[in-house]
CSV table of C-alpha atoms in Angstrom, one decimal:
chain,number,residue,atom,x,y,z
A,1,MET,CA,-79.1,-34.1,-75.0
A,2,GLN,CA,-76.7,-34.8,-77.9
A,3,HIS,CA,-78.2,-31.9,-79.9
A,4,ASP,CA,-77.8,-29.5,-77.0
A,5,GLU,CA,-74.1,-30.4,-76.4
A,6,THR,CA,-73.4,-30.2,-80.1
A,7,SER,CA,-74.9,-26.7,-80.1
A,8,ASN,CA,-72.9,-25.7,-77.1
A,9,ARG,CA,-69.7,-26.9,-78.5
A,10,ARG,CA,-70.2,-25.2,-81.8
A,11,HIS,CA,-71.3,-21.9,-80.1
A,12,GLU,CA,-68.2,-21.9,-77.9
A,13,ASN,CA,-65.9,-22.6,-80.9
A,14,LEU,CA,-67.4,-19.8,-83.0
A,15,ALA,CA,-67.2,-17.4,-80.1
A,16,ASN,CA,-63.5,-18.2,-79.6
A,17,LEU,CA,-62.9,-17.8,-83.3
A,18,GLU,CA,-64.5,-14.5,-83.3
A,19,ASP,CA,-62.5,-13.3,-80.3
A,20,LEU,CA,-59.4,-14.3,-82.3
A,21,GLY,CA,-60.6,-12.3,-85.4
A,22,PHE,CA,-61.7,-15.2,-87.6
A,23,GLY,CA,-65.1,-15.5,-89.2
A,24,SER,CA,-66.9,-18.8,-89.5
A,25,GLU,CA,-67.3,-18.3,-93.3
A,26,SER,CA,-63.7,-17.6,-94.0
A,27,LEU,CA,-61.7,-19.8,-96.3
A,28,LEU,CA,-59.8,-21.4,-93.4
A,29,MET,CA,-63.0,-22.6,-91.9
A,30,THR,CA,-64.8,-23.9,-94.9
A,31,ASP,CA,-62.0,-25.4,-97.0
A,32,PRO,CA,-60.3,-28.7,-95.8
A,33,LYS,CA,-57.2,-27.7,-97.8
A,34,LEU,CA,-55.3,-27.2,-94.5
A,35,PHE,CA,-55.4,-30.9,-94.0
A,36,MET,CA,-54.7,-31.9,-97.6
A,37,ASP,CA,-52.0,-29.6,-98.8
A,38,SER,CA,-48.8,-29.5,-96.6
A,39,ALA,CA,-47.4,-26.5,-98.5
A,40,PHE,CA,-50.5,-24.4,-98.0
A,41,LEU,CA,-50.5,-25.4,-94.2
A,42,ALA,CA,-46.8,-24.4,-94.0
A,43,ILE,CA,-47.6,-21.0,-95.3
A,44,VAL,CA,-50.5,-20.4,-93.0
A,45,THR,CA,-48.6,-21.5,-89.8
A,46,ALA,CA,-45.6,-19.5,-90.8
A,47,GLU,CA,-47.7,-16.4,-91.3
A,48,PHE,CA,-49.7,-16.9,-88.1
A,49,ALA,CA,-46.5,-17.2,-86.1
A,50,GLN,CA,-45.2,-14.0,-87.7
A,51,GLU,CA,-48.4,-11.9,-87.5
A,52,LEU,CA,-50.0,-13.2,-84.3
A,53,GLY,CA,-47.2,-14.4,-82.1
A,54,GLU,CA,-46.6,-17.8,-80.5
A,55,ASP,CA,-49.5,-17.8,-78.0
A,56,CYS,CA,-52.2,-16.3,-80.3
A,57,SER,CA,-51.1,-18.5,-83.2
A,58,ARG,CA,-51.4,-21.6,-81.1
A,59,LEU,CA,-54.9,-20.7,-79.9
A,60,ALA,CA,-56.0,-19.9,-83.4
A,61,LEU,CA,-54.8,-23.2,-84.9
A,62,ILE,CA,-56.4,-25.2,-82.1
A,63,GLU,CA,-59.7,-23.5,-82.6
A,64,ILE,CA,-59.6,-23.7,-86.5
A,65,GLY,CA,-58.7,-27.4,-86.1
A,66,ARG,CA,-61.5,-27.9,-83.6
A,67,HIS,CA,-64.0,-26.2,-86.0
A,68,HIS,CA,-63.1,-28.7,-88.7
A,69,GLY,CA,-63.1,-31.6,-86.4
A,70,LEU,CA,-66.6,-30.8,-84.9
A,71,SER,CA,-68.0,-30.3,-88.5
A,72,ASP,CA,-66.5,-33.5,-89.9
A,73,ALA,CA,-67.7,-35.6,-87.0
A,74,ARG,CA,-71.2,-34.2,-87.2
A,75,ARG,CA,-71.4,-35.0,-90.9
A,76,THR,CA,-70.3,-38.5,-90.1
A,77,LEU,CA,-72.9,-39.0,-87.4
A,78,THR,CA,-75.6,-37.5,-89.5
A,79,ALA,CA,-74.8,-39.9,-92.4
A,80,GLN,CA,-74.7,-42.7,-90.0
A,81,SER,CA,-78.1,-41.8,-88.6
A,82,MET,CA,-79.5,-41.7,-92.2
A,83,GLY,CA,-78.4,-45.4,-92.6
A,84,ASP,CA,-75.9,-44.6,-95.5
A,85,SER,CA,-73.5,-47.2,-94.2
A,86,ASP,CA,-71.8,-47.8,-97.6
A,87,ARG,CA,-70.5,-44.2,-97.5
A,88,ILE,CA,-69.3,-43.7,-94.1
A,89,PRO,CA,-67.0,-43.2,-92.5
A,90,SER,CA,-64.6,-42.1,-95.2
A,91,LEU,CA,-61.7,-39.5,-95.2
A,92,ALA,CA,-63.9,-37.2,-97.4
A,93,PRO,CA,-66.5,-36.0,-97.4
A,94,GLY,CA,-68.1,-38.1,-94.5
A,95,GLY,CA,-65.2,-38.9,-92.3
A,96,PRO,CA,-62.1,-37.2,-90.8
A,97,SER,CA,-60.0,-34.9,-92.9
A,98,LEU,CA,-57.1,-35.7,-90.5
A,99,ALA,CA,-55.7,-39.2,-90.4
A,100,MET,CA,-55.8,-40.4,-86.8
A,101,GLN,CA,-54.9,-43.8,-85.3
A,102,PHE,CA,-56.2,-44.9,-82.0
A,103,ALA,CA,-55.5,-47.9,-79.7
A,104,GLN,CA,-58.8,-49.8,-79.1
A,105,PRO,CA,-60.8,-47.8,-76.7
A,106,PRO,CA,-62.1,-49.6,-73.6
A,107,ARG,CA,-65.6,-49.7,-72.4
A,108,PRO,CA,-65.0,-47.4,-69.4
A,109,SER,CA,-67.0,-46.1,-66.5
A,110,GLY,CA,-66.1,-42.6,-65.9
A,111,ASP,CA,-63.1,-40.7,-67.4
A,112,PHE,CA,-60.6,-42.6,-69.5
A,113,ILE,CA,-57.6,-41.9,-71.6
A,114,LEU,CA,-57.4,-42.7,-75.3
A,115,ARG,CA,-54.0,-42.9,-76.9
A,116,GLY,CA,-53.2,-42.4,-80.5
A,117,ALA,CA,-51.1,-40.9,-83.3
A,118,TRP,CA,-51.3,-38.8,-86.4
A,119,PRO,CA,-49.5,-41.3,-88.7
A,120,GLU,CA,-48.9,-38.8,-91.6
A,121,CYS,CA,-47.3,-36.3,-89.3
A,122,HIS,CA,-48.9,-33.8,-91.7
A,123,GLU,CA,-48.7,-30.6,-89.5
A,124,ALA,CA,-45.2,-31.4,-88.2
A,125,GLY,CA,-44.0,-31.9,-91.7
A,126,ALA,CA,-45.4,-28.6,-92.8
A,127,ARG,CA,-43.8,-26.8,-89.9
A,128,LEU,CA,-40.4,-28.4,-90.5
A,129,SER,CA,-40.5,-27.4,-94.2
A,130,ARG,CA,-40.8,-23.7,-93.5
A,131,GLN,CA,-40.0,-23.0,-89.8
A,132,GLY,CA,-37.7,-25.8,-88.8
A,133,THR,CA,-37.7,-27.8,-85.5
A,134,SER,CA,-39.6,-26.6,-82.4
A,135,VAL,CA,-38.7,-26.9,-78.8
A,136,ALA,CA,-42.0,-28.4,-77.8
A,137,PRO,CA,-44.7,-30.5,-79.7
A,138,SER,CA,-46.3,-28.0,-82.0
A,139,CYS,CA,-49.2,-29.8,-84.0
A,140,HIS,CA,-51.7,-27.4,-82.7
A,141,LEU,CA,-54.1,-27.7,-85.6
A,142,SER,CA,-54.2,-31.5,-85.2
A,143,VAL,CA,-54.7,-31.2,-81.5
A,144,GLY,CA,-57.9,-28.9,-82.0
A,145,TYR,CA,-59.2,-31.2,-84.8
A,146,THR,CA,-58.9,-34.4,-82.7
A,147,GLU,CA,-60.5,-32.7,-79.7
A,148,GLY,CA,-63.4,-31.6,-81.8
A,149,TRP,CA,-63.8,-34.9,-83.5
A,150,LEU,CA,-63.6,-37.0,-80.4
A,151,ALA,CA,-65.9,-34.6,-78.5
A,152,GLU,CA,-68.7,-34.9,-81.1
A,153,ILE,CA,-68.2,-38.8,-81.5
A,154,TYR,CA,-68.3,-39.4,-77.8
A,155,ASN,CA,-70.6,-36.4,-76.9
A,156,ALA,CA,-68.0,-35.7,-74.1
A,157,GLU,CA,-65.5,-33.1,-72.9
A,158,VAL,CA,-62.2,-33.9,-74.4
A,159,GLN,CA,-58.7,-32.6,-73.8
A,160,VAL,CA,-55.9,-33.7,-76.1
A,161,VAL,CA,-52.2,-33.3,-75.3
A,162,GLU,CA,-49.5,-34.0,-77.9
A,163,ILE,CA,-46.8,-36.1,-76.1
A,164,ALA,CA,-44.4,-36.6,-79.1
A,165,CYS,CA,-43.9,-34.6,-82.2
A,166,ARG,CA,-41.8,-35.1,-85.2
A,167,ALA,CA,-41.2,-31.3,-85.4
A,168,SER,CA,-39.4,-31.7,-82.0
A,169,ASN,CA,-37.2,-34.5,-83.0
A,170,SER,CA,-39.5,-37.5,-82.1
A,171,ASP,CA,-40.1,-40.3,-84.6
A,172,GLN,CA,-43.9,-39.9,-84.5
A,173,CYS,CA,-46.6,-37.5,-83.6
A,174,GLN,CA,-48.5,-39.1,-80.8
A,175,PHE,CA,-51.2,-37.8,-78.4
A,176,GLU,CA,-53.3,-38.6,-75.4
A,177,ALA,CA,-57.0,-37.7,-75.2
A,178,ARG,CA,-58.7,-37.5,-71.9
A,179,ILE,CA,-62.5,-38.3,-72.4
A,180,ARG,CA,-64.9,-37.0,-69.8
A,181,SER,CA,-68.6,-37.4,-70.0
A,182,SER,CA,-70.6,-34.2,-70.3
A,183,ASP,CA,-73.3,-36.0,-68.3
A,184,ARG,CA,-71.8,-36.8,-65.0
A,185,ASP,CA,-74.3,-39.7,-64.5
A,186,GLN,CA,-73.4,-41.4,-67.7
A,187,ALA,CA,-70.0,-42.7,-68.9
A,188,PRO,CA,-68.8,-41.5,-72.3
A,189,SER,CA,-69.3,-43.9,-75.2
A,190,PRO,CA,-69.3,-43.8,-79.0
A,191,PRO,CA,-72.2,-44.7,-81.2
A,192,GLU,CA,-72.8,-48.4,-81.8
A,193,ASN,CA,-70.4,-48.3,-84.7
A,194,SER,CA,-67.3,-48.4,-82.7
A,195,ASP,CA,-65.1,-48.2,-85.8
A,196,LEU,CA,-65.7,-44.5,-85.7
A,197,THR,CA,-63.2,-44.2,-83.0
A,198,SER,CA,-61.2,-47.4,-83.4
A,199,PRO,CA,-59.3,-47.2,-86.7
A,200,LEU,CA,-56.9,-49.8,-85.3
A,201,ASN,CA,-57.8,-52.8,-83.4
A,202,GLY,CA,-56.4,-53.2,-79.9
A,203,SER,CA,-53.5,-55.5,-78.9
A,204,PRO,CA,-52.3,-56.8,-75.6
A,205,SER,CA,-49.5,-54.2,-75.6
A,206,ALA,CA,-51.9,-51.4,-76.3
A,207,SER,CA,-54.1,-52.5,-73.4
A,208,ARG,CA,-51.1,-52.5,-71.1
A,209,GLU,CA,-50.2,-49.1,-72.2
A,210,HIS,CA,-53.8,-47.9,-71.5
A,211,GLU,CA,-53.8,-49.4,-68.0
A,212,GLN,CA,-50.5,-47.6,-67.3
A,213,ALA,CA,-51.8,-44.3,-68.7
A,214,HIS,CA,-54.0,-43.7,-65.6
A,215,ALA,CA,-51.1,-43.7,-63.3
A,216,HIS,CA,-48.4,-42.4,-65.6
A,217,PRO,CA,-50.2,-40.5,-68.5
A,218,VAL,CA,-47.0,-39.8,-70.5
A,219,ALA,CA,-44.3,-42.2,-69.5
A,220,GLY,CA,-43.4,-45.3,-71.4
A,221,LEU,CA,-45.1,-44.7,-74.8
A,222,ALA,CA,-43.1,-46.9,-77.1
A,223,GLU,CA,-43.1,-46.7,-80.9
A,224,SER,CA,-44.8,-50.1,-81.0
A,225,PHE,CA,-47.8,-49.2,-78.9
A,226,LEU,CA,-49.9,-48.7,-82.0
A,227,PRO,CA,-51.3,-52.1,-83.3
A,228,GLU,CA,-50.4,-53.3,-86.6
A,229,ALA,CA,-52.8,-52.7,-89.5
A,230,THR,CA,-55.2,-55.5,-90.3
A,231,ASP,CA,-58.1,-56.1,-92.7
A,232,SER,CA,-60.7,-55.0,-90.1
A,233,ALA,CA,-58.6,-52.0,-89.1
A,234,THR,CA,-58.7,-50.5,-92.6
A,235,ALA,CA,-62.5,-50.8,-92.7
A,236,LEU,CA,-62.6,-47.2,-91.5
A,237,PHE,CA,-61.0,-46.0,-94.6
A,238,SER,CA,-62.5,-48.3,-97.2
A,239,HIS,CA,-65.9,-46.7,-97.8
A,240,ILE,CA,-64.6,-44.2,-100.4
A,241,ASP,CA,-67.0,-42.9,-103.0
A,242,PRO,CA,-65.7,-44.1,-106.4
A,243,GLU,CA,-67.2,-40.9,-107.9
A,244,ASN,CA,-65.0,-38.7,-105.7
A,245,ASN,CA,-61.8,-37.7,-107.3
A,246,SER,CA,-60.1,-36.9,-104.0
A,247,VAL,CA,-56.8,-38.5,-103.2
A,248,HIS,CA,-56.8,-40.2,-99.8
A,249,ALA,CA,-53.6,-41.0,-97.9
A,250,TRP,CA,-52.9,-42.5,-94.5
A,251,GLY,CA,-49.2,-42.6,-93.7
A,252,PRO,CA,-47.5,-45.0,-96.2
A,253,VAL,CA,-50.7,-45.9,-98.1
A,254,MET,CA,-52.5,-43.7,-100.7
A,255,VAL,CA,-55.6,-44.3,-102.7
A,256,LEU,CA,-55.7,-42.7,-106.3
A,257,PRO,CA,-59.1,-42.5,-107.9
A,258,PHE,CA,-59.0,-43.2,-111.7
A,259,GLY,CA,-62.4,-41.8,-112.6
A,260,ASP,CA,-60.7,-39.2,-114.9
A,261,PRO,CA,-57.4,-40.6,-116.3
A,262,GLN,CA,-56.0,-37.2,-117.1
A,263,LEU,CA,-56.9,-35.8,-113.7
A,264,ALA,CA,-55.3,-38.8,-112.1
A,265,GLU,CA,-52.1,-38.4,-114.1
A,266,SER,CA,-51.8,-34.6,-113.4
A,267,THR,CA,-52.5,-35.4,-109.7
A,268,VAL,CA,-49.6,-37.8,-109.4
A,269,ARG,CA,-47.3,-35.5,-111.3
A,270,ALA,CA,-48.2,-32.7,-108.9
A,271,LEU,CA,-47.7,-34.9,-105.9
A,272,GLU,CA,-44.3,-36.0,-107.1
A,273,GLN,CA,-43.0,-32.6,-106.0
A,274,ASP,CA,-44.4,-33.0,-102.5
A,275,VAL,CA,-42.1,-34.3,-99.8
A,276,PHE,CA,-45.0,-36.5,-98.4
A,277,THR,CA,-44.4,-39.0,-101.3
A,278,GLU,CA,-41.1,-40.0,-99.6
A,279,GLU,CA,-43.3,-41.8,-97.0
A,280,ILE,CA,-45.6,-43.5,-99.5
A,281,ARG,CA,-45.0,-47.3,-99.8
A,282,ALA,CA,-48.1,-48.4,-101.5
A,283,VAL,CA,-50.5,-46.7,-104.1
A,284,ILE,CA,-53.9,-48.3,-104.7
A,285,ILE,CA,-55.3,-47.2,-108.1
A,286,ASP,CA,-59.1,-47.3,-107.6
A,287,LEU,CA,-60.8,-48.6,-110.7
A,288,ARG,CA,-64.2,-49.6,-109.2
A,289,GLY,CA,-67.0,-49.4,-111.8
A,290,ARG,CA,-64.8,-47.9,-114.4
A,291,PRO,CA,-63.7,-49.4,-117.7
A,292,VAL,CA,-60.2,-48.6,-118.7
A,293,ASP,CA,-60.0,-47.1,-122.2
A,294,PRO,CA,-57.4,-49.3,-124.0
A,295,ASN,CA,-56.0,-46.2,-125.6
A,296,ALA,CA,-56.1,-43.1,-123.5
A,297,GLY,CA,-56.6,-44.9,-120.2
A,298,PHE,CA,-53.7,-47.3,-121.0
A,299,VAL,CA,-51.4,-44.4,-121.7
A,300,SER,CA,-52.4,-42.6,-118.5
A,301,ILE,CA,-51.8,-45.7,-116.3
A,302,GLU,CA,-48.5,-46.3,-118.0
A,303,ARG,CA,-47.3,-42.8,-117.1
A,304,ILE,CA,-48.7,-43.1,-113.6
A,305,LEU,CA,-46.9,-46.3,-113.0
A,306,LYS,CA,-43.6,-44.7,-114.1
A,307,ILE,CA,-44.0,-41.9,-111.7
A,308,ILE,CA,-45.0,-44.2,-108.9
A,309,ASP,CA,-42.0,-46.3,-109.6
A,310,ARG,CA,-39.7,-43.4,-109.0
A,311,TRP,CA,-41.3,-43.1,-105.5
A,312,GLN,CA,-40.2,-46.7,-105.0
A,313,ALA,CA,-43.8,-47.5,-104.0
A,314,GLN,CA,-45.8,-50.7,-104.8
A,315,VAL,CA,-48.9,-50.3,-107.1
A,316,ILE,CA,-52.1,-52.2,-106.3
A,317,PHE,CA,-55.2,-52.1,-108.4
A,318,ALA,CA,-58.6,-52.2,-106.7
A,319,GLY,CA,-62.0,-52.8,-108.2
A,320,VAL,CA,-60.5,-54.7,-111.2
A,321,SER,CA,-63.3,-55.9,-113.6
A,322,ASP,CA,-63.0,-58.7,-116.0
A,323,ALA,CA,-63.0,-56.2,-118.8
A,324,ASN,CA,-60.1,-54.2,-117.2
A,325,ARG,CA,-58.1,-57.3,-116.4
A,326,SER,CA,-57.0,-57.9,-120.0
A,327,VAL,CA,-55.9,-54.2,-120.4
A,328,LEU,CA,-53.9,-54.3,-117.2
A,329,LYS,CA,-52.1,-57.6,-118.0
A,330,ALA,CA,-50.5,-55.9,-120.8
A,331,PHE,CA,-48.3,-54.1,-118.3
A,332,ASP,CA,-46.8,-57.3,-117.1
A,333,LEU,CA,-47.1,-56.1,-113.5
A,334,ALA,CA,-45.7,-57.9,-110.5
A,335,CYS,CA,-48.5,-56.5,-108.3
A,336,PRO,CA,-51.9,-58.2,-107.6
A,337,LEU,CA,-54.6,-57.3,-110.0
A,338,GLY,CA,-57.6,-59.2,-108.7
A,339,HIS,CA,-58.7,-57.1,-105.6
A,340,GLU,CA,-62.4,-56.5,-106.2
A,341,LYS,CA,-62.7,-54.8,-102.7
A,342,LEU,CA,-61.0,-51.5,-101.9
A,343,SER,CA,-60.7,-52.5,-98.3
A,344,GLU,CA,-58.6,-55.6,-99.3
A,345,ALA,CA,-56.3,-53.6,-101.3
A,346,ILE,CA,-55.8,-51.0,-98.6
A,347,ALA,CA,-55.1,-53.8,-96.1
A,348,LEU,CA,-52.5,-55.3,-98.4
A,349,GLY,CA,-50.9,-51.8,-98.8
A,350,PHE,CA,-50.5,-51.5,-95.1
A,351,ARG,CA,-49.0,-55.0,-94.9
A,352,ILE,CA,-46.5,-54.2,-97.7
A,353,ALA,CA,-45.5,-50.9,-95.9
A,354,GLU,CA,-45.0,-52.7,-92.6
A,355,ALA,CA,-42.9,-55.4,-94.3
A,356,GLN,CA,-40.7,-52.7,-95.9
A,357,ARG,CA,-40.4,-50.9,-92.6
A,358,ARG,CA,-39.2,-54.0,-90.8
A,359,ALA,CA,-36.8,-54.8,-93.6
A,360,VAL,CA,-35.0,-51.4,-93.1
């Protein structure tokens, strides 16, 4: 049944893309750059608006997003079924390319509403940088991605509505997802690993918001409805392959792989020109399984630290070995050096970001 529904969703998505003039093998369908590079996304959305018009542009972005969401969720579920629990779910390559936060989903019978946010406001930021503010919420790519991701995870029909958008002068980009089982005799439910759809643990306030959502789907969504980050909450983002050189970022927290010191340094230099670094409050440098060269590695770390200091962000090292500890102590850093687990470093990063937010 799951396979049939997956095939139907994919077929419908591809048919819609074909109708809009987009092939499944085009760069926009195969490259996750739309979700990683805000400048690239800004160019794409501006060109779509100019060439396709508002309505067609919106539909195209939704279907492109849905295509990526369906594909990423399918890879995650496939990895899970193979028992590769040490590698999933991660932001890349096995998990979502778009950072999403959800209130803890209930165990419902029948339809239910899942509330959440896109903490990075990635698409809204891209729009603001090139097109300015919008009258209505305009994160169409994110809507499509979230619909595709949740539909595949829950094996259900999903409708996502953006209810607050930074591009239309809200503080956050927030959404509601209505989950409806494809099988009328069975309630929608995720796989046994509920972390796939629960990046953040629930809280009493989140539960109350959910109960109110059935009667008033849009009213009363306070900024505080999303639960605070905790160690268990960051488990979704902690299974990052140490051999993968991709930078991972969720709102105020960024993970920088240090497998290639020169690449890490050039990456940070490039990111310094990106407006998203203004939101970064903690940078985790991932040293897992890698000895730091006391010469070249030391110099690269020193330069990276200077750049991150200009961001006014806190540095946290993860996966620090005994061999690396002596090298790092030479920097006389105020940050913790002893986190062996990446998940602990990420959890600390979110706590630091939250403390700074409350201090403002």
